[in-house]
Amino acid sequence: MRNHAKRYFLIQGTLLLLAALLLGTLSGAMQVRSLSAGKGMNLLVLVGFLSAAGGLGLLLHRLVQRVTREVDEVIETVERIGRGELACSLPAEGKGGMRRLCAAINQMAIDLQSSTAPRDQLRQEIDDRHAAETALADSQHLWKKTFDAVPDLIAILDDNHRILQMNAAMASTVGHKEGACHGQNCYTLMHNTKSPVDGCPHSRMLATGEVQTVEYLEPELKRWLQVRVSPLKDASDAIMGGVHIARDIHSHKELEIKLAERNTALSESVAALEIANQRIMEQQQQLIK
């Protein structure tokens, strides 16, 4: 911008100088012609006129240089203020428009200095908010990774049995993507029914407000599950849903069934031995008699 203004004023001054020289040359040519025609203007007057025209051109050129220098100072000061150097100012010299322009630029620098503190405070608030948002995003990402790392089937349900969120193990079990299950009923995905099953722990939790635990064989999955449902409450302590945690206990349940069967067989064997022992004792009594 400064180079453009300087070039503009230099071109303007050069054009004025050339115009003055051209005017002086034309006038001199006219005077020479008049002298040659004998119309009565001496050579001394001609030289004086040419000197005056040259001086006028030189004066105009110096005036243009001065204006260019002042404009350069103004532009440089404005650029420094734009870079944040608010302490710089222009000398309140000159007359007319240039003096008013310098005073306006100085006042602008003062106003910017007075507004620096609120701007810095706003920038600090923006930086703090950005840091808080970044920390929240990192916390949510860590929570999601922890949520998906748990092998149990975890789902967050509302008070209408709708799925609000589930972990990766739950989504893999029902054969859907996590986002695709949002808003669907848990009994439709888990039990393939149109209403909650009998003895639904989530229904009992909503009715009692207490933690419910149940073990059952899920026919759709053909697995034994231990389901624990905990109430999820809002700020007013009202139940807004529940946390549904299902643990696969199929292997443990099969082991319990086998142990129960062995205990039953062992009990039958003991009973049979007791009966046999009783018969032996009776036979011994008969032999003794």
mmCIF file of C-alpha atoms in Angstrom:
data_model
loop_
_atom_site.group_PDB
_atom_site.id
_atom_site.type_symbol
_atom_site.label_atom_id
_atom_site.label_comp_id
_atom_site.label_asym_id
_atom_site.label_seq_id
_atom_site.Cartn_x
_atom_site.Cartn_y
_atom_site.Cartn_z
ATOM 1 C CA MET A 1 0.000 0.000 0.000
ATOM 2 C CA ARG A 2 2.830 2.407 0.928
ATOM 3 C CA ASN A 3 4.694 1.714 -2.332
ATOM 4 C CA HIS A 4 1.502 2.180 -4.326
ATOM 5 C CA ALA A 5 0.794 5.598 -2.732
ATOM 6 C CA LYS A 6 4.391 6.703 -3.176
ATOM 7 C CA ARG A 7 4.394 5.669 -6.812
ATOM 8 C CA TYR A 8 1.091 7.483 -7.332
ATOM 9 C CA PHE A 9 2.344 10.780 -5.886
ATOM 10 C CA LEU A 10 5.668 10.586 -7.736
ATOM 11 C CA ILE A 11 3.850 10.045 -11.009
ATOM 12 C CA GLN A 12 1.537 12.944 -10.229
ATOM 13 C CA GLY A 13 4.468 15.257 -9.387
ATOM 14 C CA THR A 14 6.381 14.252 -12.498
ATOM 15 C CA LEU A 15 3.325 14.938 -14.637
ATOM 16 C CA LEU A 16 2.935 18.387 -13.033
ATOM 17 C CA LEU A 17 6.614 19.145 -13.624
ATOM 18 C CA LEU A 18 6.376 18.043 -17.240
ATOM 19 C CA ALA A 19 3.228 20.125 -17.657
ATOM 20 C CA ALA A 20 4.999 23.197 -16.257
ATOM 21 C CA LEU A 21 8.037 22.642 -18.491
ATOM 22 C CA LEU A 22 5.786 22.096 -21.501
ATOM 23 C CA LEU A 23 3.867 25.262 -20.702
ATOM 24 C CA GLY A 24 7.126 27.203 -20.346
ATOM 25 C CA THR A 25 8.482 25.776 -23.600
ATOM 26 C CA LEU A 26 5.327 26.671 -25.506
ATOM 27 C CA SER A 27 5.321 30.136 -24.045
ATOM 28 C CA GLY A 28 9.010 30.582 -24.916
ATOM 29 C CA ALA A 29 8.397 29.408 -28.445
ATOM 30 C CA MET A 30 5.578 31.919 -28.757
ATOM 31 C CA GLN A 31 7.822 34.704 -27.450
ATOM 32 C CA VAL A 32 10.638 33.786 -29.854
ATOM 33 C CA ARG A 33 8.147 33.835 -32.674
ATOM 34 C CA SER A 34 6.930 37.229 -31.531
ATOM 35 C CA LEU A 35 10.511 38.553 -31.401
ATOM 36 C CA SER A 36 11.245 37.232 -34.856
ATOM 37 C CA ALA A 37 8.082 38.921 -36.039
ATOM 38 C CA GLY A 38 9.232 42.172 -34.467
ATOM 39 C CA LYS A 39 6.291 42.480 -32.101
ATOM 40 C CA GLY A 40 8.275 43.816 -29.249
ATOM 41 C CA MET A 41 9.122 41.415 -26.310
ATOM 42 C CA ASN A 42 12.746 41.353 -25.318
ATOM 43 C CA LEU A 43 14.830 38.269 -24.538
ATOM 44 C CA LEU A 44 15.187 39.144 -20.848
ATOM 45 C CA VAL A 45 11.457 38.812 -20.261
ATOM 46 C CA LEU A 46 11.508 35.453 -22.038
ATOM 47 C CA VAL A 47 14.320 34.116 -19.820
ATOM 48 C CA GLY A 48 12.491 35.301 -16.706
ATOM 49 C CA PHE A 49 9.308 33.605 -17.753
ATOM 50 C CA LEU A 50 11.097 30.299 -18.418
ATOM 51 C CA SER A 51 12.861 30.509 -15.067
ATOM 52 C CA ALA A 52 9.563 31.136 -13.292
ATOM 53 C CA ALA A 53 7.990 28.135 -15.025
ATOM 54 C CA GLY A 54 10.926 25.901 -14.069
ATOM 55 C CA GLY A 55 10.810 27.143 -10.468
ATOM 56 C CA LEU A 56 7.106 26.457 -10.321
ATOM 57 C CA GLY A 57 7.680 22.916 -11.575
ATOM 58 C CA LEU A 58 10.460 22.368 -9.034
ATOM 59 C CA LEU A 59 8.219 23.717 -6.243
ATOM 60 C CA LEU A 60 5.444 21.381 -7.271
ATOM 61 C CA HIS A 61 7.838 18.440 -7.346
ATOM 62 C CA ARG A 62 9.100 19.211 -3.816
ATOM 63 C CA LEU A 63 5.529 19.578 -2.605
ATOM 64 C CA VAL A 64 4.688 16.170 -4.019
ATOM 65 C CA GLN A 65 7.769 14.671 -2.324
ATOM 66 C CA ARG A 66 6.722 16.172 1.016
ATOM 67 C CA VAL A 67 3.168 14.873 0.706
ATOM 68 C CA THR A 68 4.540 11.461 -0.299
ATOM 69 C CA ARG A 69 6.818 11.395 2.771
ATOM 70 C CA GLU A 70 3.934 12.297 5.085
ATOM 71 C CA VAL A 71 1.699 9.664 3.506
ATOM 72 C CA ASP A 72 4.498 7.092 3.906
ATOM 73 C CA GLU A 73 4.729 7.920 7.621
ATOM 74 C CA VAL A 74 0.962 7.570 8.023
ATOM 75 C CA ILE A 75 0.856 4.236 6.197
ATOM 76 C CA GLU A 76 3.838 2.865 8.127
ATOM 77 C CA THR A 77 2.262 3.876 11.453
ATOM 78 C CA VAL A 78 -1.049 2.242 10.518
ATOM 79 C CA GLU A 79 0.777 -0.963 9.539
ATOM 80 C CA ARG A 80 2.643 -0.982 12.871
ATOM 81 C CA ILE A 81 -0.636 -0.545 14.742
ATOM 82 C CA GLY A 82 -2.062 -3.408 12.715
ATOM 83 C CA ARG A 83 0.862 -5.600 13.854
ATOM 84 C CA GLY A 84 0.044 -4.816 17.485
ATOM 85 C CA GLU A 85 2.482 -1.955 18.170
ATOM 86 C CA LEU A 86 -0.169 0.208 19.833
ATOM 87 C CA ALA A 87 2.336 2.561 21.513
ATOM 88 C CA CYS A 88 3.397 4.202 18.242
ATOM 89 C CA SER A 89 1.890 7.537 17.202
ATOM 90 C CA LEU A 90 2.189 10.303 14.615
ATOM 91 C CA PRO A 91 3.359 13.880 15.300
ATOM 92 C CA ALA A 92 0.396 16.231 15.300
ATOM 93 C CA GLU A 93 1.972 18.601 12.773
ATOM 94 C CA GLY A 94 0.876 19.969 9.487
ATOM 95 C CA LYS A 95 -2.391 21.642 8.628
ATOM 96 C CA GLY A 96 -5.856 20.790 7.493
ATOM 97 C CA GLY A 97 -6.720 17.217 6.540
ATOM 98 C CA MET A 98 -3.285 15.733 7.282
ATOM 99 C CA ARG A 99 -3.363 17.067 10.848
ATOM 100 C CA ARG A 100 -6.859 15.626 11.401
ATOM 101 C CA LEU A 101 -5.783 12.286 9.894
ATOM 102 C CA CYS A 102 -2.776 12.039 12.268
ATOM 103 C CA ALA A 103 -4.960 12.921 15.254
ATOM 104 C CA ALA A 104 -7.530 10.284 14.235
ATOM 105 C CA ILE A 105 -4.869 7.581 13.893
ATOM 106 C CA ASN A 106 -3.381 8.481 17.300
ATOM 107 C CA GLN A 107 -6.833 8.300 18.872
ATOM 108 C CA MET A 108 -7.410 4.943 17.194
ATOM 109 C CA ALA A 109 -4.221 3.593 18.781
ATOM 110 C CA ILE A 110 -5.350 4.878 22.205
ATOM 111 C CA ASP A 111 -8.774 3.262 21.795
ATOM 112 C CA LEU A 112 -7.180 -0.016 20.773
ATOM 113 C CA GLN A 113 -4.927 0.109 23.839
ATOM 114 C CA SER A 114 -7.952 0.573 26.083
ATOM 115 C CA SER A 115 -9.711 -2.367 24.420
ATOM 116 C CA THR A 116 -6.720 -4.733 24.628
ATOM 117 C CA ALA A 117 -7.563 -6.011 28.118
ATOM 118 C CA PRO A 118 -11.132 -7.156 27.261
ATOM 119 C CA ARG A 119 -9.821 -8.699 24.050
ATOM 120 C CA ASP A 120 -7.117 -10.597 25.917
ATOM 121 C CA GLN A 121 -9.693 -11.720 28.478
ATOM 122 C CA LEU A 122 -11.983 -12.912 25.684
ATOM 123 C CA ARG A 123 -9.084 -14.760 24.049
ATOM 124 C CA GLN A 124 -8.272 -16.407 27.395
ATOM 125 C CA GLU A 125 -11.905 -17.439 27.835
ATOM 126 C CA ILE A 126 -11.919 -18.914 24.329
ATOM 127 C CA ASP A 127 -8.705 -20.819 25.049
ATOM 128 C CA ASP A 128 -10.119 -22.098 28.365
ATOM 129 C CA ARG A 129 -13.346 -23.224 26.690
ATOM 130 C CA HIS A 130 -11.398 -24.948 23.923
ATOM 131 C CA ALA A 131 -9.261 -26.728 26.532
ATOM 132 C CA ALA A 132 -12.402 -27.781 28.442
ATOM 133 C CA GLU A 133 -14.023 -29.099 25.257
ATOM 134 C CA THR A 134 -10.863 -31.016 24.386
ATOM 135 C CA ALA A 135 -10.709 -32.514 27.889
ATOM 136 C CA LEU A 136 -14.401 -33.464 27.680
ATOM 137 C CA ALA A 137 -13.893 -35.109 24.287
ATOM 138 C CA ASP A 138 -10.885 -37.041 25.629
ATOM 139 C CA SER A 139 -12.911 -38.099 28.678
ATOM 140 C CA GLN A 140 -15.806 -39.292 26.516
ATOM 141 C CA HIS A 141 -13.419 -41.179 24.254
ATOM 142 C CA LEU A 142 -11.800 -42.855 27.263
ATOM 143 C CA TRP A 143 -15.218 -43.710 28.728
ATOM 144 C CA LYS A 144 -16.327 -45.221 25.398
ATOM 145 C CA LYS A 145 -13.163 -47.329 25.161
ATOM 146 C CA THR A 146 -13.670 -48.541 28.747
ATOM 147 C CA PHE A 147 -17.357 -49.185 28.064
ATOM 148 C CA ASP A 148 -16.536 -51.322 25.024
ATOM 149 C CA ALA A 149 -13.672 -53.138 26.770
ATOM 150 C CA VAL A 150 -16.045 -54.740 29.316
ATOM 151 C CA PRO A 151 -16.948 -58.283 28.156
ATOM 152 C CA ASP A 152 -20.382 -58.189 29.836
ATOM 153 C CA LEU A 153 -23.418 -57.186 27.795
ATOM 154 C CA ILE A 154 -24.185 -53.625 28.921
ATOM 155 C CA ALA A 155 -27.089 -51.491 27.757
ATOM 156 C CA ILE A 156 -28.622 -48.270 29.044
ATOM 157 C CA LEU A 157 -32.435 -48.362 28.793
ATOM 158 C CA ASP A 158 -35.076 -45.696 29.323
ATOM 159 C CA ASP A 159 -38.322 -46.217 31.226
ATOM 160 C CA ASN A 160 -39.999 -47.630 28.087
ATOM 161 C CA HIS A 161 -37.441 -50.415 27.523
ATOM 162 C CA ARG A 162 -35.851 -48.455 24.678
ATOM 163 C CA ILE A 163 -32.094 -48.770 24.166
ATOM 164 C CA LEU A 164 -30.227 -45.507 24.614
ATOM 165 C CA GLN A 165 -26.711 -46.909 24.377
ATOM 166 C CA MET A 166 -24.942 -50.253 24.395
ATOM 167 C CA ASN A 167 -21.372 -51.487 24.426
ATOM 168 C CA ALA A 168 -19.609 -53.459 21.727
ATOM 169 C CA ALA A 169 -20.239 -56.845 23.393
ATOM 170 C CA MET A 170 -24.000 -56.206 23.512
ATOM 171 C CA ALA A 171 -24.089 -55.020 19.905
ATOM 172 C CA SER A 172 -22.118 -58.079 18.777
ATOM 173 C CA THR A 173 -24.473 -60.409 20.662
ATOM 174 C CA VAL A 174 -27.656 -59.016 19.105
ATOM 175 C CA GLY A 175 -25.969 -58.860 15.694
ATOM 176 C CA HIS A 176 -26.418 -55.116 15.103
ATOM 177 C CA LYS A 177 -24.243 -52.058 14.983
ATOM 178 C CA GLU A 178 -24.351 -49.843 18.046
ATOM 179 C CA GLY A 179 -25.999 -46.880 16.341
ATOM 180 C CA ALA A 180 -28.576 -49.086 14.579
ATOM 181 C CA CYS A 181 -29.980 -50.293 17.921
ATOM 182 C CA HIS A 182 -30.640 -46.837 19.317
ATOM 183 C CA GLY A 183 -34.338 -46.412 20.167
ATOM 184 C CA GLN A 184 -35.265 -50.080 19.702
ATOM 185 C CA ASN A 185 -36.903 -52.129 22.448
ATOM 186 C CA CYS A 186 -34.605 -54.428 24.356
ATOM 187 C CA TYR A 187 -37.133 -57.286 24.448
ATOM 188 C CA THR A 188 -37.371 -57.245 20.648
ATOM 189 C CA LEU A 189 -33.614 -57.563 20.227
ATOM 190 C CA MET A 190 -32.963 -59.960 23.099
ATOM 191 C CA HIS A 191 -36.093 -62.128 23.213
ATOM 192 C CA ASN A 192 -37.683 -61.509 19.792
ATOM 193 C CA THR A 193 -40.990 -60.611 21.464
ATOM 194 C CA LYS A 194 -43.392 -57.693 21.116
ATOM 195 C CA SER A 195 -43.653 -57.022 24.857
ATOM 196 C CA PRO A 196 -41.540 -57.557 27.983
ATOM 197 C CA VAL A 197 -41.257 -61.216 29.002
ATOM 198 C CA ASP A 198 -42.653 -62.523 32.285
ATOM 199 C CA GLY A 199 -40.387 -61.739 35.207
ATOM 200 C CA CYS A 200 -38.503 -59.033 33.247
ATOM 201 C CA PRO A 201 -35.952 -57.566 35.689
ATOM 202 C CA HIS A 202 -36.179 -54.136 34.068
ATOM 203 C CA SER A 203 -39.950 -54.049 34.604
ATOM 204 C CA ARG A 204 -39.514 -55.101 38.232
ATOM 205 C CA MET A 205 -36.845 -52.459 38.733
ATOM 206 C CA LEU A 206 -39.130 -49.744 37.326
ATOM 207 C CA ALA A 207 -41.908 -50.913 39.653
ATOM 208 C CA THR A 208 -39.836 -51.221 42.831
ATOM 209 C CA GLY A 209 -36.979 -48.796 42.249
ATOM 210 C CA GLU A 210 -34.528 -51.424 43.515
ATOM 211 C CA VAL A 211 -31.728 -53.410 41.936
ATOM 212 C CA GLN A 212 -32.968 -56.646 40.371
ATOM 213 C CA THR A 213 -30.881 -59.765 39.661
ATOM 214 C CA VAL A 214 -32.076 -62.842 37.829
ATOM 215 C CA GLU A 215 -30.562 -65.913 36.134
ATOM 216 C CA TYR A 216 -32.283 -67.580 33.202
ATOM 217 C CA LEU A 217 -31.672 -69.574 30.045
ATOM 218 C CA GLU A 218 -32.158 -67.310 27.043
ATOM 219 C CA PRO A 219 -33.681 -69.483 24.280
ATOM 220 C CA GLU A 220 -32.736 -67.065 21.489
ATOM 221 C CA LEU A 221 -29.074 -67.111 22.497
ATOM 222 C CA LYS A 222 -29.152 -70.632 23.971
ATOM 223 C CA ARG A 223 -27.061 -69.316 26.802
ATOM 224 C CA TRP A 224 -27.464 -68.933 30.542
ATOM 225 C CA LEU A 225 -27.336 -65.269 31.559
ATOM 226 C CA GLN A 226 -27.108 -63.504 34.873
ATOM 227 C CA VAL A 227 -28.895 -60.168 34.465
ATOM 228 C CA ARG A 228 -28.523 -57.277 36.885
ATOM 229 C CA VAL A 229 -30.568 -54.109 36.389
ATOM 230 C CA SER A 230 -29.783 -50.965 38.399
ATOM 231 C CA PRO A 231 -31.996 -47.844 38.459
ATOM 232 C CA LEU A 232 -30.836 -44.719 36.654
ATOM 233 C CA LYS A 233 -32.192 -41.539 38.277
ATOM 234 C CA ASP A 234 -32.322 -37.879 37.264
ATOM 235 C CA ALA A 235 -31.543 -34.787 39.351
ATOM 236 C CA SER A 236 -34.955 -34.974 41.088
ATOM 237 C CA ASP A 237 -34.299 -38.623 42.096
ATOM 238 C CA ALA A 238 -36.946 -39.889 39.658
ATOM 239 C CA ILE A 239 -36.230 -43.107 37.769
ATOM 240 C CA MET A 240 -35.511 -42.318 34.137
ATOM 241 C CA GLY A 241 -34.257 -45.747 33.097
ATOM 242 C CA GLY A 242 -31.821 -48.420 34.076
ATOM 243 C CA VAL A 243 -28.411 -49.929 33.465
ATOM 244 C CA HIS A 244 -28.809 -53.472 32.132
ATOM 245 C CA ILE A 245 -25.771 -55.748 32.671
ATOM 246 C CA ALA A 246 -25.958 -59.336 31.420
ATOM 247 C CA ARG A 247 -23.142 -61.774 32.178
ATOM 248 C CA ASP A 248 -22.675 -65.021 30.321
ATOM 249 C CA ILE A 249 -22.667 -67.759 32.989
ATOM 250 C CA HIS A 250 -23.372 -70.639 30.638
ATOM 251 C CA SER A 251 -20.205 -72.575 31.447
ATOM 252 C CA HIS A 252 -20.676 -72.032 35.183
ATOM 253 C CA LYS A 253 -24.317 -73.056 34.934
ATOM 254 C CA GLU A 254 -23.456 -76.204 33.001
ATOM 255 C CA LEU A 255 -20.895 -77.057 35.671
ATOM 256 C CA GLU A 256 -23.505 -76.480 38.390
ATOM 257 C CA ILE A 257 -25.960 -78.737 36.565
ATOM 258 C CA LYS A 258 -23.359 -81.476 36.225
ATOM 259 C CA LEU A 259 -22.435 -81.142 39.886
ATOM 260 C CA ALA A 260 -26.095 -81.296 40.833
ATOM 261 C CA GLU A 261 -26.567 -84.406 38.703
ATOM 262 C CA ARG A 262 -23.515 -86.027 40.293
ATOM 263 C CA ASN A 263 -24.745 -85.078 43.749
ATOM 264 C CA THR A 264 -28.123 -86.618 42.936
ATOM 265 C CA ALA A 265 -26.491 -89.793 41.635
ATOM 266 C CA LEU A 266 -24.225 -89.901 44.669
ATOM 267 C CA SER A 267 -27.204 -89.434 46.979
ATOM 268 C CA GLU A 268 -29.015 -92.268 45.232
ATOM 269 C CA SER A 269 -25.895 -94.431 45.581
ATOM 270 C CA VAL A 270 -25.641 -93.626 49.275
ATOM 271 C CA ALA A 271 -29.311 -94.419 49.754
ATOM 272 C CA ALA A 272 -28.849 -97.709 47.902
ATOM 273 C CA LEU A 273 -25.822 -98.524 50.059
ATOM 274 C CA GLU A 274 -27.767 -97.749 53.194
ATOM 275 C CA ILE A 275 -30.559 -100.083 52.073
ATOM 276 C CA ALA A 276 -28.026 -102.771 51.203
ATOM 277 C CA ASN A 277 -26.301 -102.265 54.574
ATOM 278 C CA GLN A 278 -29.632 -102.577 56.342
ATOM 279 C CA ARG A 279 -30.342 -105.862 54.564
ATOM 280 C CA ILE A 280 -26.889 -107.199 55.483
ATOM 281 C CA MET A 281 -27.511 -106.333 59.119
ATOM 282 C CA GLU A 282 -30.866 -108.078 59.008
ATOM 283 C CA GLN A 283 -29.291 -111.152 57.467
ATOM 284 C CA GLN A 284 -26.603 -111.156 60.143
ATOM 285 C CA GLN A 285 -29.261 -110.988 62.819
ATOM 286 C CA GLN A 286 -31.036 -113.951 61.270
ATOM 287 C CA LEU A 287 -27.797 -115.943 61.133
ATOM 288 C CA ILE A 288 -27.098 -115.172 64.763
ATOM 289 C CA LYS A 289 -30.569 -116.378 65.747
#
